[in-house]
Amino acid sequence: MSSLNQLNEVNGLVDRANCLVKPPGGALACMVNSEIGAVLAVMRRNVRWGVQYASDDEQIEHSLIMSFKELRKNIFSWQNHWHTIDPVLYLQPFLDIIKSDETGAPITGVALSSVYKILNLQILDSETVNVDNALHLIVDAVTSCRFEVTDPASEEVVLMKILQVLLACMKNKASISLNNHHVCSIVNTCFRIVHQASSKSELLQRISRHTMHELVRCIFSHLPDLDDKSHELARGSKSSPNTEDNVAEPSHTVQDKQYVDGYTSVESDSKKDNNTTVKDSTSTADSSMMDPYGVPCMVEIFHFLCSLLNVMENIEVGPRSNPIAYHEDVPLFALGLINSAIELGGASFGNHPKLLALIQDELFYNLMQFGLSMSPLILSTVCSIVLNLYHHLRTKLKLQLEAFISTVLLRIAESKHGASYQQQEVAMEALIDFCRQPMFVTELYANYDCDISCSNVFEGLANLLSRSAFPVNSPLSAMNTLALDGLIVLLHGMAERVGHDSSGPGEASLELQEFKPFWTLRCHDYDEPLHWVPFVHNMKNLKRMLMTGVDHFNRDPKKGLEFLQGLHLLPDKLDPRSVACVFRYTMGLDKNLIGDFLGGHDEFSVLVLHEFSRTFDFQDMNLDTALRIFLETFRLPGESQKIQRVVEAFAESYFEQSSDILVNKDAALLLSYSLILLNTDQHNSQVKKKMSEEDFIRNNRNINGGNDLPRDFLSELYHSISENEIRMVPDQGGASGVLTRSHWLGLTHKAKQTSPYIVSDSGSHLDYDMFAILSGPAIAAISVVFDHAEQDYVLQSCIDGYLAIAKLSASYNFGEVLDDLVVSLCKFTTLLHPSFNERSILYFGDDIKAKMATIAVFTIANRYSDHIRSGWRNILDCILSLQKIGLLPARLASDATDELEPPSSDNDQVKTSAAQSPPSQVPPATPARKSSGIMSRFSLLLSYDSEEPAPQPSEEQLAARQRTLQAIQNCHIDTIFAESKFLQADSLLQLVRALVMAAGRPLKGNNNSLEDEETAVFCLELLIAITLNNRDRIMLLWQNVYEYIANVVQSTVMPSTLVEKAVFGLLRICQRLLPYKENLTDELLKSLQLVLKLDARVADAYCEQITQEVMHLVKGNAMQIRSHMGWRTIISLLSITARHPEASEAGFETLSYIMSDGAHLSPANYVLCANAARQFAESRVGNVERSVRSLDLMSGSVICLVTWFYQTKEAAGEEAAIKMSEDILEMWMRLVQALRKVCTDHREEVRNHAITLLQRCLTGVDGIQIPTDLWLQCFDLVIFTLLDELPEMSNQLSPKDYRFIEGSMILSIKLMSKVFLQSLRDLSRSNSFCQLWLKVLGCMERYLNMRFRGRRSEKIHELVPELLKNTLLVMKTSGILVPSDPVGGDSFWELTWLHVQKIAPSVQLEVFPGEELEKLQENLAKSGCSPLSEGNVLVPPNETTA
């Protein structure tokens, strides 16, 4: 328990130090007095100190006891002015006890406790008098503590108290007074206790290590507060190692007592390493170590911590030994201390060059070495350190981080070079931790994948995660799940950045127009995204081209260079400098081929070789280091002549840059050769007798211009080569998996010349390019994992990944990626499985994977529908599967268009409800459509087998069904179609095409099953809903929609729900769109011609409903219909209904709406409406009243003609006016012809009314100037034809109908007479008047002589003479009928009377009495003229005119 308290005391130092208040002087005196009493009490227990001894019988106390007694006398006299007392006065007695080798462990322990108490109670602070000297004395005393060991337990207590006191010194407020030397001494002492504790108890081991960690944290926590004092670093780093000063030394007495040993084990374990302890300044005159502690001591401590990792280089490894396992404890401890230092020092390490240099070179090299070890624990710790370094210092460690990620993490995670499964897991976890850093991935891509001198790290990471996620054997392993997490992290990071100053793909040209030295390209500002983003895009495109050239070069160097010239990556005329730079700065070139090229004997190769050697910076570099860096870039050729040329070029370049020791380039050449020979001698297993250091020195005598090189210089070279081989076969891209010192030197040399590290902000500047690389492998990997996964959290991770990919695909317009994603997800919904049916509801409710996939599919369809193209087919297939089993809302299609309903008004009867389809009156033989509602489907499921009683569903089944319904409800499928009006044009078109394709499959397969028809009907409803929702861009969809509806209409021969939906859907589209799309009126109305093409049986079944819809269409949009073609379609549909029992009423109502009062009559529809009205008048379907009303509509339309004729006077031009007049006369002619046809109707009332109205139309056109020719045509085609048809009709009637026809004939003969008299003036001017007149007389004669059942009609017999008389009187009055000269043939006069004699002989005398006739003849003879115009043809007497 006491030991545990000790540990707790160590842990609580910081908190107590910060919260305690300095006690007053009297209390301080009491505290010190109690500590004095405690020390004296323990000393008196000891025989040595308890027994007084003296010489010459005088008792003299020991000086240690005397000092305490003297102190006790004074402390209470200081209590009023304690703050002025030098703390050395009351500390010195305790320190003397600690340093004395005469005291035992109990006494030393109590003294240490007293000092700890004084430090821990904050009696000393920065304001205390002479506090710096007091702390120095404490540190000196404690670090040189000596005591006699009596038992192991007491020894451990003393060691723990030493640790407590040293840590308290560092955490005391006055610790800023400590100098660099004392801080190094404290760390040295603590580390030695750590080492010695390895043979002690577990508690001491833990406390010592914990104290070491606390010390490091305490020291490096001050680093951010320190300025960059380069002079301190310069001086502090030169202190020489001294492992003996201020360390507890072994002290053996004659009595063989045990004392504290000073870590001789560490020194013996590392005889070849002089840096196992912190350096101090006792062996140097440098005064920086005596300054207040700061950067110099931190440099020494950090270097010491790094040196602990070098122990591995000096351990002899046996064939079966595992050095990492054997010495795992030491590097783990050192790595933990380093991690603590970096955590607290943070970015401040970068402000101090010496500290930064240690991290860049020595630390990172060791981290790489230990990262490739076999210990997962060490690898984990190394990864933690590197992650901290990335977070704080990544801008200073560009190439080091690249090497660690690509050489260590990626390779181990790929299970290369025999990595264990545990190592793979650790590496994968580390990679994912890196990926979780906010901008790690972006910076990875920008700094490495877009740098021509670096490898494609991001691409490698993406490929690794994708491959590692694939399960080799089911079920999933932890590695698969880890890799999936990594992919999800990458995708989520990109998805969260969407919209943050995102940019598209690099717009740099893929072809260079001219050669530019690409290795010299630099960005103007690496801190500003506006500059570096285009720059890295350009460099990435350049790198792609360069890698293509690398492939060509590795196959054939000559053709490779030519290919690079073609890409303008090399000048058209090769120059040595450019080729040398391509060899020097291009990744991936075959180093064997480079070596052969550089060693070539031709002039150009030699020039390239020399230029190549000049690309290196050998300034202030040792010869062996320079040679390592040089030979790391290519493989030294095997031929001696090539080797000579290469080494000569190297020696020349090295001498030009580093000529401090060597006097000429020949010396550099000879020494370089000597180093290559030494390297072969030392590291070739075939050489049995190895060259000694003396041999090497002797071999290089007199080579420096006849003089010897310094022995130390040669000795250093010898040891460097013998300890670290120069690899003559450099690693091709690090494929060997062994990090050599030569490779590391090359990397650090390259790091000095590399471009700056780009720090990205939170923008998504490069996410487009990265997603292009990641998307394909990610979808494949996630799909495989989703297929094999069983755990819910893994499934949810996959869904999250899918949604992130969907978001990115939509944001960056990767339509194909989104389609692939939809296809992959739809496979997991199980909805596309052929066996999916009503029974599948039960299984679907419990299938977590299927439900998650289904919800994800429709979430994507709702959120990112703008970017879906071919994926709509799969989505619709899923919807159709749900529709077949009744899991969709019954109003799915109609709900999508409800919002288009216009507000209620006085014309509500004109509007139709889009939510309800027209009621179908299908003949009973047609099977009714099965209900698609959810409840009806469940009813069907419950009675699945009608022959047997359906079992009641269990509670579990009901719960499963409820879960299924809830899942489908969460999909919000209806929103997809309701929001289709917001879809982009391409996506909308693809959706429509997918619907047409899905709806057309039953038609193509000629499968008329009810289920297939329901599918087609459902698709058609959706198609119509989408069309109505997108009225503003109807032309985009119209062709597809129209073609499908036409296909349905023309291929259907029997009534069905599908054709019903097609026809009424088409009518709904026209109803909705006509008010908004005037420019499409003709196109829409033309589509209604499809209705006219319906099979007779189909048309008959739906005629009434079609007519109702046409009526609503006309009433709502009559003003929008202006073209003849549009009206022809509408009137054609109405005309058909004239003879349909159910539809005729609505059809006539519609026609009446158009023609009544000429409200919607126009020249475009006049003739059409007149003919339609005639058909309704002739129709026997309706009652006589409707026929009469139809005739009234026809007659009333004359007003429109008169109005339009008046408007011709306002026409723009004469030609337009003439054309309009001709059109109006043509319409009038058509009208009277239509009426004439009804005049022969078998129904008397209709017939007579038609004749009456015909007379009105012929005589009531005063406002229209009807030309003579048209009157003549009217008599021939209308009046005479009517008069001819009525007698023929009478012959066909039954005897009882004779009396009914008599009235019609009377009306018709009156009509002829009235029309003739009204138009007499115009007709008389015609050359054909005589012929016309004779035809009129002939008609009167025929009607007069007509007999009915052998008897003549009295009414007609009385009427005709009277009409004739009136006509002759009018003609007489008009001067048309007068006597004429008979010369030259029968005259008009004679012909007239010739016919009149046959009709009514007495009429002549009544019209022309004898005296009047004679007078007229005399006047005629005198004048010699005829009343008829010239050209009238006289009919010979022997010819008749019918």
PDB file of N, CA and C in Angstrom, residues 43 123 205 379 647 765 843 917 946 982 1106 1114 1199 1295:
ATOM      1  N   MET A  43      18.507   8.837  12.330  1.00  0.00           N
ATOM      2  CA  MET A  43      19.951   8.698  12.502  1.00  0.00           C
ATOM      3  C   MET A  43      20.266   8.087  13.870  1.00  0.00           C
ATOM      4  N   ILE A 123       7.657  25.991  -0.943  1.00  0.00           N
ATOM      5  CA  ILE A 123       8.398  26.920  -0.087  1.00  0.00           C
ATOM      6  C   ILE A 123       9.384  27.721  -0.934  1.00  0.00           C
ATOM      7  N   GLN A 205       9.977  -0.204 -11.551  1.00  0.00           N
ATOM      8  CA  GLN A 205      10.066  -0.071 -13.008  1.00  0.00           C
ATOM      9  C   GLN A 205       9.006   0.899 -13.526  1.00  0.00           C
ATOM     10  N   LEU A 379       5.259  -1.089 -34.139  1.00  0.00           N
ATOM     11  CA  LEU A 379       4.676  -0.442 -35.313  1.00  0.00           C
ATOM     12  C   LEU A 379       3.566   0.519 -34.916  1.00  0.00           C
ATOM     13  N   VAL A 647      32.550   7.019 -62.712  1.00  0.00           N
ATOM     14  CA  VAL A 647      33.255   7.470 -61.507  1.00  0.00           C
ATOM     15  C   VAL A 647      34.041   8.743 -61.792  1.00  0.00           C
ATOM     16  N   HIS A 765     -10.876  21.413 -53.589  1.00  0.00           N
ATOM     17  CA  HIS A 765     -10.193  21.807 -54.816  1.00  0.00           C
ATOM     18  C   HIS A 765      -9.852  20.617 -55.707  1.00  0.00           C
ATOM     19  N   TYR A 843     -40.883 -12.057 -45.822  1.00  0.00           N
ATOM     20  CA  TYR A 843     -39.423 -12.156 -45.712  1.00  0.00           C
ATOM     21  C   TYR A 843     -38.770 -10.786 -45.812  1.00  0.00           C
ATOM     22  N   SER A 917     -59.565   9.019 -62.634  1.00  0.00           N
ATOM     23  CA  SER A 917     -59.637   8.674 -64.038  1.00  0.00           C
ATOM     24  C   SER A 917     -61.098   8.570 -64.441  1.00  0.00           C
ATOM     25  N   SER A 946     -57.962 -20.034 -52.591  1.00  0.00           N
ATOM     26  CA  SER A 946     -59.395 -19.903 -52.369  1.00  0.00           C
ATOM     27  C   SER A 946     -60.073 -21.246 -52.138  1.00  0.00           C
ATOM     28  N   PHE A 982     -38.670  19.302 -61.388  1.00  0.00           N
ATOM     29  CA  PHE A 982     -37.394  19.920 -61.068  1.00  0.00           C
ATOM     30  C   PHE A 982     -36.213  19.153 -61.648  1.00  0.00           C
ATOM     31  N   ILE A1106     -65.199   9.605 -73.679  1.00  0.00           N
ATOM     32  CA  ILE A1106     -64.339  10.404 -74.550  1.00  0.00           C
ATOM     33  C   ILE A1106     -65.033  11.716 -74.896  1.00  0.00           C
ATOM     34  N   VAL A1114     -63.118  21.406 -74.906  1.00  0.00           N
ATOM     35  CA  VAL A1114     -63.574  22.528 -75.725  1.00  0.00           C
ATOM     36  C   VAL A1114     -64.038  23.681 -74.856  1.00  0.00           C
ATOM     37  N   ILE A1199     -75.406  34.699 -89.438  1.00  0.00           N
ATOM     38  CA  ILE A1199     -75.057  36.001 -88.870  1.00  0.00           C
ATOM     39  C   ILE A1199     -73.548  36.185 -88.849  1.00  0.00           C
ATOM     40  N   PRO A1295     -97.745   4.707 -98.221  1.00  0.00           N
ATOM     41  CA  PRO A1295     -98.933   5.504 -98.565  1.00  0.00           C
ATOM     42  C   PRO A1295     -99.336   6.475 -97.475  1.00  0.00           C
TER      43      PRO A1295
END
